[in-house]
mmCIF file of C-alpha atoms in Angstrom:
data_model
loop_
_atom_site.group_PDB
_atom_site.id
_atom_site.type_symbol
_atom_site.label_atom_id
_atom_site.label_comp_id
_atom_site.label_asym_id
_atom_site.label_seq_id
_atom_site.Cartn_x
_atom_site.Cartn_y
_atom_site.Cartn_z
ATOM 1 C CA GLY A 1 0.000 0.000 0.000
ATOM 2 C CA ARG A 2 3.000 2.340 0.010
ATOM 3 C CA THR A 3 5.099 3.384 -2.978
ATOM 4 C CA VAL A 4 8.768 2.727 -2.219
ATOM 5 C CA PHE A 5 10.271 3.457 -5.637
ATOM 6 C CA GLU A 6 8.968 5.282 -8.692
ATOM 7 C CA ARG A 7 11.041 6.626 -11.566
ATOM 8 C CA GLY A 8 11.006 7.361 -15.284
ATOM 9 C CA TYR A 9 13.894 6.736 -17.680
ATOM 10 C CA GLY A 10 14.632 7.921 -21.196
ATOM 11 C CA MET A 11 12.250 9.766 -23.495
ATOM 12 C CA ALA A 12 8.466 9.706 -23.878
ATOM 13 C CA ASP A 13 8.665 11.561 -27.213
ATOM 14 C CA LEU A 14 11.923 11.872 -29.141
ATOM 15 C CA ALA A 15 10.597 14.496 -31.561
ATOM 16 C CA SER A 16 9.696 16.974 -28.805
ATOM 17 C CA ALA A 17 12.452 15.822 -26.407
ATOM 18 C CA THR A 18 9.856 15.056 -23.745
ATOM 19 C CA PRO A 19 11.299 12.891 -20.975
ATOM 20 C CA MET A 20 9.569 9.820 -19.569
ATOM 21 C CA THR A 21 8.290 10.406 -16.013
ATOM 22 C CA PRO A 22 6.138 8.372 -13.615
ATOM 23 C CA ALA A 23 3.218 10.590 -14.676
ATOM 24 C CA THR A 24 3.593 9.697 -18.375
ATOM 25 C CA VAL A 25 0.570 7.886 -19.831
ATOM 26 C CA VAL A 26 1.653 4.726 -21.619
ATOM 27 C CA HIS A 27 -0.152 2.114 -23.706
ATOM 28 C CA SER A 28 -0.262 -1.007 -21.512
ATOM 29 C CA ALA A 29 -1.490 -3.585 -24.076
ATOM 30 C CA SER A 30 -2.794 -6.779 -22.449
ATOM 31 C CA LEU A 31 -2.790 -5.367 -18.923
ATOM 32 C CA ALA A 32 -6.295 -4.369 -20.023
ATOM 33 C CA LYS A 33 -7.378 -7.993 -19.517
ATOM 34 C CA GLN A 34 -7.299 -7.648 -15.720
ATOM 35 C CA VAL A 35 -9.715 -4.711 -15.977
ATOM 36 C CA THR A 36 -11.989 -6.595 -18.396
ATOM 37 C CA ALA A 37 -12.156 -9.644 -16.133
ATOM 38 C CA LEU A 38 -12.947 -7.412 -13.153
ATOM 39 C CA ALA A 39 -15.716 -5.685 -15.119
ATOM 40 C CA ALA A 40 -17.314 -9.022 -16.038
ATOM 41 C CA LEU A 41 -17.091 -10.294 -12.458
ATOM 42 C CA LEU A 42 -18.785 -7.151 -11.143
ATOM 43 C CA LEU A 43 -21.754 -7.977 -13.380
ATOM 44 C CA VAL A 44 -21.692 -11.570 -12.134
ATOM 45 C CA ARG A 45 -21.945 -10.236 -8.574
ATOM 46 C CA ASP A 46 -24.754 -7.915 -9.713
ATOM 47 C CA GLY A 47 -26.648 -10.967 -10.965
ATOM 48 C CA LYS A 48 -26.611 -9.734 -14.572
ATOM 49 C CA LEU A 49 -24.138 -12.350 -15.811
ATOM 50 C CA SER A 50 -23.092 -15.890 -14.995
ATOM 51 C CA LEU A 51 -19.663 -17.332 -15.687
ATOM 52 C CA ASP A 52 -21.487 -20.313 -17.158
ATOM 53 C CA ASP A 53 -23.518 -18.229 -19.627
ATOM 54 C CA ASP A 54 -23.232 -19.414 -23.224
ATOM 55 C CA VAL A 55 -21.575 -16.537 -25.081
ATOM 56 C CA ARG A 56 -24.288 -16.771 -27.751
ATOM 57 C CA ARG A 57 -26.868 -15.716 -25.147
ATOM 58 C CA TRP A 58 -25.277 -12.270 -25.332
ATOM 59 C CA LEU A 59 -23.687 -12.448 -28.781
ATOM 60 C CA PRO A 60 -26.165 -14.359 -30.960
ATOM 61 C CA GLU A 61 -24.359 -13.137 -34.079
ATOM 62 C CA LEU A 62 -21.537 -15.602 -33.340
ATOM 63 C CA PRO A 63 -21.555 -19.001 -35.079
ATOM 64 C CA ARG A 64 -23.236 -21.919 -33.321
ATOM 65 C CA TYR A 65 -20.182 -23.881 -32.223
ATOM 66 C CA GLU A 66 -20.182 -27.660 -31.846
ATOM 67 C CA LYS A 67 -19.934 -27.268 -28.062
ATOM 68 C CA PRO A 68 -21.030 -24.152 -26.145
ATOM 69 C CA ILE A 69 -18.421 -21.580 -25.160
ATOM 70 C CA THR A 70 -19.057 -19.874 -21.810
ATOM 71 C CA LEU A 71 -17.924 -16.603 -20.294
ATOM 72 C CA ARG A 72 -15.673 -18.644 -17.998
ATOM 73 C CA HIS A 73 -13.987 -20.157 -21.060
ATOM 74 C CA LEU A 74 -13.350 -16.659 -22.413
ATOM 75 C CA LEU A 75 -11.865 -15.239 -19.223
ATOM 76 C CA SER A 76 -9.668 -18.293 -18.595
ATOM 77 C CA HIS A 77 -8.437 -18.600 -22.220
ATOM 78 C CA THR A 78 -9.893 -22.103 -22.562
ATOM 79 C CA SER A 79 -12.449 -21.368 -25.318
ATOM 80 C CA GLY A 80 -10.441 -22.611 -28.297
ATOM 81 C CA LEU A 81 -11.298 -19.416 -30.211
ATOM 82 C CA ARG A 82 -8.643 -18.278 -32.664
ATOM 83 C CA ASP A 83 -6.845 -14.976 -32.074
ATOM 84 C CA PHE A 84 -8.346 -12.253 -34.260
ATOM 85 C CA PHE A 85 -5.009 -10.443 -34.581
ATOM 86 C CA GLU A 86 -3.369 -13.575 -35.976
ATOM 87 C CA LEU A 87 -6.314 -14.202 -38.302
ATOM 88 C CA LEU A 88 -6.085 -10.658 -39.693
ATOM 89 C CA ILE A 89 -2.324 -10.986 -40.155
ATOM 90 C CA ILE A 90 -2.895 -14.190 -42.150
ATOM 91 C CA ALA A 91 -5.689 -12.584 -44.180
ATOM 92 C CA ARG A 92 -3.810 -9.361 -44.930
ATOM 93 C CA GLY A 93 -0.264 -10.641 -44.957
ATOM 94 C CA ARG A 94 0.817 -7.717 -42.768
ATOM 95 C CA PHE A 95 0.072 -6.076 -39.427
ATOM 96 C CA GLU A 96 1.273 -2.529 -38.771
ATOM 97 C CA GLU A 97 0.433 -0.928 -42.108
ATOM 98 C CA GLU A 98 -3.353 -0.911 -41.852
ATOM 99 C CA ARG A 99 -5.787 0.101 -39.127
ATOM 100 C CA ILE A 100 -7.783 -2.647 -37.422
ATOM 101 C CA THR A 101 -11.267 -1.513 -36.473
ATOM 102 C CA ASP A 102 -13.674 -3.167 -34.079
ATOM 103 C CA ALA A 103 -15.749 -4.194 -37.121
ATOM 104 C CA ASP A 104 -12.672 -5.843 -38.678
ATOM 105 C CA ALA A 105 -12.038 -7.845 -35.519
ATOM 106 C CA MET A 106 -15.655 -8.959 -35.053
ATOM 107 C CA GLY A 107 -16.005 -9.728 -38.754
ATOM 108 C CA VAL A 108 -13.118 -12.184 -38.795
ATOM 109 C CA VAL A 109 -14.331 -13.794 -35.554
ATOM 110 C CA ARG A 110 -17.844 -14.318 -36.941
ATOM 111 C CA ASN A 111 -16.368 -16.030 -40.008
ATOM 112 C CA GLN A 112 -14.669 -18.699 -37.900
ATOM 113 C CA ARG A 113 -17.074 -21.639 -37.823
ATOM 114 C CA ALA A 114 -14.757 -23.890 -35.815
ATOM 115 C CA VAL A 115 -12.404 -23.604 -32.836
ATOM 116 C CA ASN A 116 -8.874 -24.903 -32.254
ATOM 117 C CA PHE A 117 -9.958 -27.303 -29.502
ATOM 118 C CA ALA A 118 -13.105 -28.243 -27.597
ATOM 119 C CA PRO A 119 -13.909 -25.562 -24.978
ATOM 120 C CA GLY A 120 -12.424 -26.370 -21.586
ATOM 121 C CA THR A 121 -10.056 -29.075 -22.789
ATOM 122 C CA GLU A 122 -6.943 -26.932 -23.310
ATOM 123 C CA TYR A 123 -5.448 -23.532 -22.511
ATOM 124 C CA GLY A 124 -4.871 -21.266 -25.516
ATOM 125 C CA TYR A 125 -4.182 -17.561 -25.038
ATOM 126 C CA SER A 126 -6.341 -15.591 -27.478
ATOM 127 C CA ASN A 127 -7.177 -11.892 -27.695
ATOM 128 C CA THR A 128 -10.552 -12.887 -29.138
ATOM 129 C CA ASN A 129 -11.605 -14.092 -25.677
ATOM 130 C CA TYR A 130 -11.336 -10.643 -24.144
ATOM 131 C CA LEU A 131 -12.675 -8.819 -27.192
ATOM 132 C CA LEU A 132 -15.878 -10.857 -26.746
ATOM 133 C CA ALA A 133 -15.869 -10.500 -22.959
ATOM 134 C CA ALA A 134 -15.943 -6.703 -23.331
ATOM 135 C CA LYS A 135 -18.843 -7.033 -25.779
ATOM 136 C CA ILE A 136 -20.734 -9.163 -23.254
ATOM 137 C CA VAL A 137 -20.141 -6.550 -20.532
ATOM 138 C CA GLU A 138 -21.690 -3.968 -22.863
ATOM 139 C CA ARG A 139 -24.736 -6.087 -23.655
ATOM 140 C CA ALA A 140 -25.350 -7.117 -20.029
ATOM 141 C CA SER A 141 -24.815 -3.641 -18.543
ATOM 142 C CA GLY A 142 -26.472 -1.613 -21.299
ATOM 143 C CA GLU A 143 -23.450 0.730 -21.285
ATOM 144 C CA ARG A 144 -20.521 1.297 -23.571
ATOM 145 C CA PHE A 145 -17.542 -0.608 -22.231
ATOM 146 C CA PRO A 146 -15.380 2.500 -21.576
ATOM 147 C CA ALA A 147 -18.235 4.170 -19.657
ATOM 148 C CA PHE A 148 -18.842 1.071 -17.507
ATOM 149 C CA VAL A 149 -15.138 0.698 -16.711
ATOM 150 C CA GLN A 150 -14.824 4.390 -15.911
ATOM 151 C CA SER A 151 -17.751 4.499 -13.491
ATOM 152 C CA ARG A 152 -17.348 1.079 -11.857
ATOM 153 C CA ILE A 153 -13.550 0.620 -11.770
ATOM 154 C CA LEU A 154 -11.369 3.593 -12.671
ATOM 155 C CA ALA A 155 -13.204 6.306 -10.717
ATOM 156 C CA PRO A 156 -13.651 4.284 -7.495
ATOM 157 C CA LEU A 157 -9.969 3.302 -7.536
ATOM 158 C CA GLY A 158 -8.833 6.871 -8.212
ATOM 159 C CA MET A 159 -7.181 5.869 -11.497
ATOM 160 C CA THR A 160 -7.544 9.425 -12.786
ATOM 161 C CA HIS A 161 -4.849 9.138 -15.481
ATOM 162 C CA THR A 162 -6.242 5.958 -17.058
ATOM 163 C CA SER A 163 -8.575 5.555 -20.020
ATOM 164 C CA LEU A 164 -9.665 3.052 -22.656
ATOM 165 C CA ARG A 165 -8.800 4.157 -26.179
ATOM 166 C CA ASP A 166 -11.166 2.783 -28.837
ATOM 167 C CA ASP A 167 -10.018 5.173 -31.569
ATOM 168 C CA VAL A 168 -6.366 5.317 -32.635
ATOM 169 C CA THR A 169 -6.793 8.945 -33.720
ATOM 170 C CA LEU A 170 -7.776 10.163 -30.250
ATOM 171 C CA VAL A 171 -5.325 12.516 -28.558
ATOM 172 C CA VAL A 172 -4.372 11.336 -25.062
ATOM 173 C CA PRO A 173 -2.658 14.160 -23.116
ATOM 174 C CA GLY A 174 0.750 13.269 -21.728
ATOM 175 C CA ARG A 175 0.928 9.999 -23.659
ATOM 176 C CA ALA A 176 4.223 8.412 -24.669
ATOM 177 C CA VAL A 177 4.989 7.648 -28.310
ATOM 178 C CA GLY A 178 5.891 4.034 -29.074
ATOM 179 C CA TYR A 179 9.200 3.136 -30.747
ATOM 180 C CA THR A 180 11.056 0.217 -32.232
ATOM 181 C CA ARG A 181 14.725 -0.123 -33.174
ATOM 182 C CA ASP A 182 15.773 0.886 -36.702
ATOM 183 C CA GLY A 183 19.434 0.050 -37.015
ATOM 184 C CA ALA A 184 21.296 2.381 -34.689
ATOM 185 C CA GLY A 185 18.267 4.665 -34.378
ATOM 186 C CA TRP A 186 14.537 4.509 -33.790
ATOM 187 C CA ARG A 187 11.273 4.691 -35.672
ATOM 188 C CA THR A 188 7.787 5.222 -34.303
ATOM 189 C CA SER A 189 5.623 2.154 -33.842
ATOM 190 C CA VAL A 190 2.053 2.748 -32.760
ATOM 191 C CA PRO A 191 -0.797 0.265 -32.089
ATOM 192 C CA ASN A 192 -3.153 0.624 -35.042
ATOM 193 C CA PHE A 193 -6.274 -0.971 -33.593
ATOM 194 C CA ASP A 194 -9.522 0.362 -32.141
ATOM 195 C CA VAL A 195 -10.476 -2.761 -30.170
ATOM 196 C CA LEU A 196 -11.233 -2.967 -26.456
ATOM 197 C CA GLY A 197 -11.237 -5.699 -23.848
ATOM 198 C CA SER A 198 -7.988 -7.324 -24.891
ATOM 199 C CA THR A 199 -5.855 -4.167 -25.100
ATOM 200 C CA ASN A 200 -5.816 -0.341 -25.352
ATOM 201 C CA LEU A 201 -5.636 0.543 -21.664
ATOM 202 C CA GLU A 202 -3.739 3.844 -21.448
ATOM 203 C CA THR A 203 -2.350 4.309 -17.940
ATOM 204 C CA THR A 204 0.471 5.303 -15.595
ATOM 205 C CA VAL A 205 2.592 3.258 -13.198
ATOM 206 C CA GLY A 206 0.900 4.985 -10.260
ATOM 207 C CA ASP A 207 -2.575 4.071 -11.475
ATOM 208 C CA LEU A 208 -1.459 0.474 -12.027
ATOM 209 C CA MET A 209 -0.400 0.349 -8.373
ATOM 210 C CA ARG A 210 -3.954 1.313 -7.408
ATOM 211 C CA LEU A 211 -5.281 -1.526 -9.569
ATOM 212 C CA SER A 212 -2.836 -3.957 -7.977
ATOM 213 C CA GLU A 213 -3.687 -2.829 -4.445
ATOM 214 C CA ASN A 214 -7.326 -3.708 -5.140
ATOM 215 C CA ILE A 215 -6.257 -7.372 -5.019
ATOM 216 C CA GLU A 216 -5.067 -7.001 -1.423
ATOM 217 C CA HIS A 217 -7.675 -4.511 -0.221
ATOM 218 C CA PRO A 218 -10.687 -4.572 -2.585
ATOM 219 C CA ILE A 219 -12.443 -1.262 -3.125
ATOM 220 C CA VAL A 220 -13.933 -2.433 -6.413
ATOM 221 C CA GLY A 221 -15.574 -5.822 -5.981
ATOM 222 C CA ASP A 222 -14.863 -7.954 -2.920
ATOM 223 C CA SER A 223 -12.711 -10.815 -1.677
ATOM 224 C CA SER A 224 -14.816 -13.424 -3.527
ATOM 225 C CA ILE A 225 -14.169 -11.664 -6.860
ATOM 226 C CA VAL A 226 -10.454 -11.511 -6.079
ATOM 227 C CA ARG A 227 -10.427 -15.235 -5.230
ATOM 228 C CA ARG A 228 -12.019 -16.046 -8.571
ATOM 229 C CA MET A 229 -9.414 -13.973 -10.408
ATOM 230 C CA LEU A 230 -6.602 -15.716 -8.506
ATOM 231 C CA THR A 231 -7.897 -19.281 -8.934
ATOM 232 C CA ALA A 232 -6.084 -21.163 -11.695
ATOM 233 C CA GLY A 233 -8.286 -22.645 -14.398
ATOM 234 C CA VAL A 234 -9.162 -26.335 -14.317
ATOM 235 C CA LEU A 235 -9.450 -28.254 -17.591
ATOM 236 C CA THR A 236 -11.878 -31.079 -18.277
ATOM 237 C CA THR A 237 -8.906 -33.449 -17.901
ATOM 238 C CA GLY A 238 -8.467 -32.300 -14.298
ATOM 239 C CA ASP A 239 -5.215 -30.496 -15.093
ATOM 240 C CA THR A 240 -4.814 -26.891 -13.954
ATOM 241 C CA THR A 241 -3.548 -23.992 -16.034
ATOM 242 C CA THR A 242 -1.339 -21.089 -14.931
ATOM 243 C CA TYR A 243 -4.077 -18.536 -15.677
ATOM 244 C CA GLY A 244 -6.963 -17.416 -13.484
ATOM 245 C CA LEU A 245 -9.383 -14.748 -14.725
ATOM 246 C CA GLY A 246 -7.430 -11.837 -16.224
ATOM 247 C CA LEU A 247 -4.237 -12.770 -14.379
ATOM 248 C CA ALA A 248 -1.503 -15.369 -14.734
ATOM 249 C CA ILE A 249 -0.927 -17.308 -11.496
ATOM 250 C CA VAL A 250 2.662 -18.522 -11.150
ATOM 251 C CA ARG A 251 5.365 -19.040 -8.537
ATOM 252 C CA ASP A 252 8.547 -16.994 -8.252
ATOM 253 C CA ARG A 253 11.273 -17.981 -5.764
ATOM 254 C CA GLY A 254 8.709 -19.881 -3.723
ATOM 255 C CA GLN A 255 6.154 -17.074 -3.651
ATOM 256 C CA ARG A 256 2.759 -16.941 -5.351
ATOM 257 C CA LEU A 257 2.736 -14.276 -8.063
ATOM 258 C CA ALA A 258 -0.257 -12.800 -9.894
ATOM 259 C CA GLU A 259 0.980 -11.094 -13.032
ATOM 260 C CA HIS A 260 0.331 -10.057 -16.609
ATOM 261 C CA GLU A 261 2.514 -8.720 -19.348
ATOM 262 C CA GLY A 262 1.608 -6.563 -22.308
ATOM 263 C CA ARG A 263 3.116 -6.647 -25.798
ATOM 264 C CA ASP A 264 1.917 -4.419 -28.630
ATOM 265 C CA PRO A 265 3.713 -2.511 -31.411
ATOM 266 C CA GLY A 266 5.941 0.122 -29.798
ATOM 267 C CA PHE A 267 5.128 -0.850 -26.205
ATOM 268 C CA ARG A 268 5.864 -3.377 -23.488
ATOM 269 C CA ALA A 269 4.221 -3.538 -20.049
ATOM 270 C CA TYR A 270 4.136 -5.574 -16.849
ATOM 271 C CA LEU A 271 2.103 -5.644 -13.635
ATOM 272 C CA GLY A 272 2.845 -8.246 -10.973
ATOM 273 C CA ARG A 273 1.925 -8.741 -7.324
ATOM 274 C CA TRP A 274 3.741 -11.174 -5.040
ATOM 275 C CA LEU A 275 0.754 -12.325 -3.000
ATOM 276 C CA ASP A 276 2.603 -13.536 0.094
ATOM 277 C CA SER A 277 4.672 -10.393 0.655
ATOM 278 C CA GLY A 278 2.314 -7.802 -0.868
ATOM 279 C CA VAL A 279 5.081 -6.395 -3.080
ATOM 280 C CA ALA A 280 3.855 -5.093 -6.434
ATOM 281 C CA VAL A 281 5.744 -3.938 -9.529
ATOM 282 C CA ALA A 282 4.470 -1.987 -12.528
ATOM 283 C CA LEU A 283 6.596 -1.389 -15.616
ATOM 284 C CA LEU A 284 5.563 0.607 -18.686
ATOM 285 C CA CYS A 285 7.903 0.888 -21.685
ATOM 286 C CA ASN A 286 7.551 2.775 -24.970
ATOM 287 C CA THR A 287 9.972 0.480 -26.765
ATOM 288 C CA THR A 288 9.862 -3.094 -27.999
ATOM 289 C CA ALA A 289 13.532 -3.530 -27.096
ATOM 290 C CA ILE A 290 12.736 -4.528 -23.497
ATOM 291 C CA ASN A 291 11.527 -7.840 -22.050
ATOM 292 C CA PRO A 292 9.133 -6.603 -19.317
ATOM 293 C CA VAL A 293 8.851 -9.928 -17.476
ATOM 294 C CA GLY A 294 12.630 -10.342 -17.411
#
């Protein structure tokens, strides 16, 4: 609950010579999944959703799969659904050069009549899971996903520098520019997608600490929601995965660790909490040259 070290290094924007500081807003990629899982679980507690709901109850436009996919399958990455980013890369033969809209993502998902494995039988990390989970939150709450997250999560936690960015052209004050190596120099590298749920959480290290502290001392949700997020998934074979709901559950030097990394063009991110000691670490980078987990 107390910040013991906070520092920025290097540059947030090379063109304007703006330094990186702890107050810099940075694209955090898949760290958004923790927020999406929390949003869905709030609606479960409200009685508006069930983890065992068939996704087609809320998203009837999806294909009728051979075996039902549930919200639990989505949040635990055990649905078998193919990753929409990978599908679009295959379809287009490229990634960074062309904008990916929400309609693009949903269109390619709707065209997939089959899954990679029967739901619940395997673990397979897929951004499609959290894209659909955010859609379900919208349908069940009757609110746009950014509005629901703002009122139910960000505002109560005091995450005043955090937002969800569903339009790549939006200006986010104080935001870092993303970069990738180009020989001895750099070139800009910016996420070109408008999708929510799986990514596009713009935040600061300080706000991420508030999100992490909610695991230890819940302001949003309660201890039962936290337990669900921190419980590793169980497959139909009886085997457990290393993923709960929106968080990876691993061990580090004998301690339980709840963590997630983020990897998008131009950015790398990490948020981890060592559950036994209460130590938490947030790392936001505007370069692909860093391994955030390492």
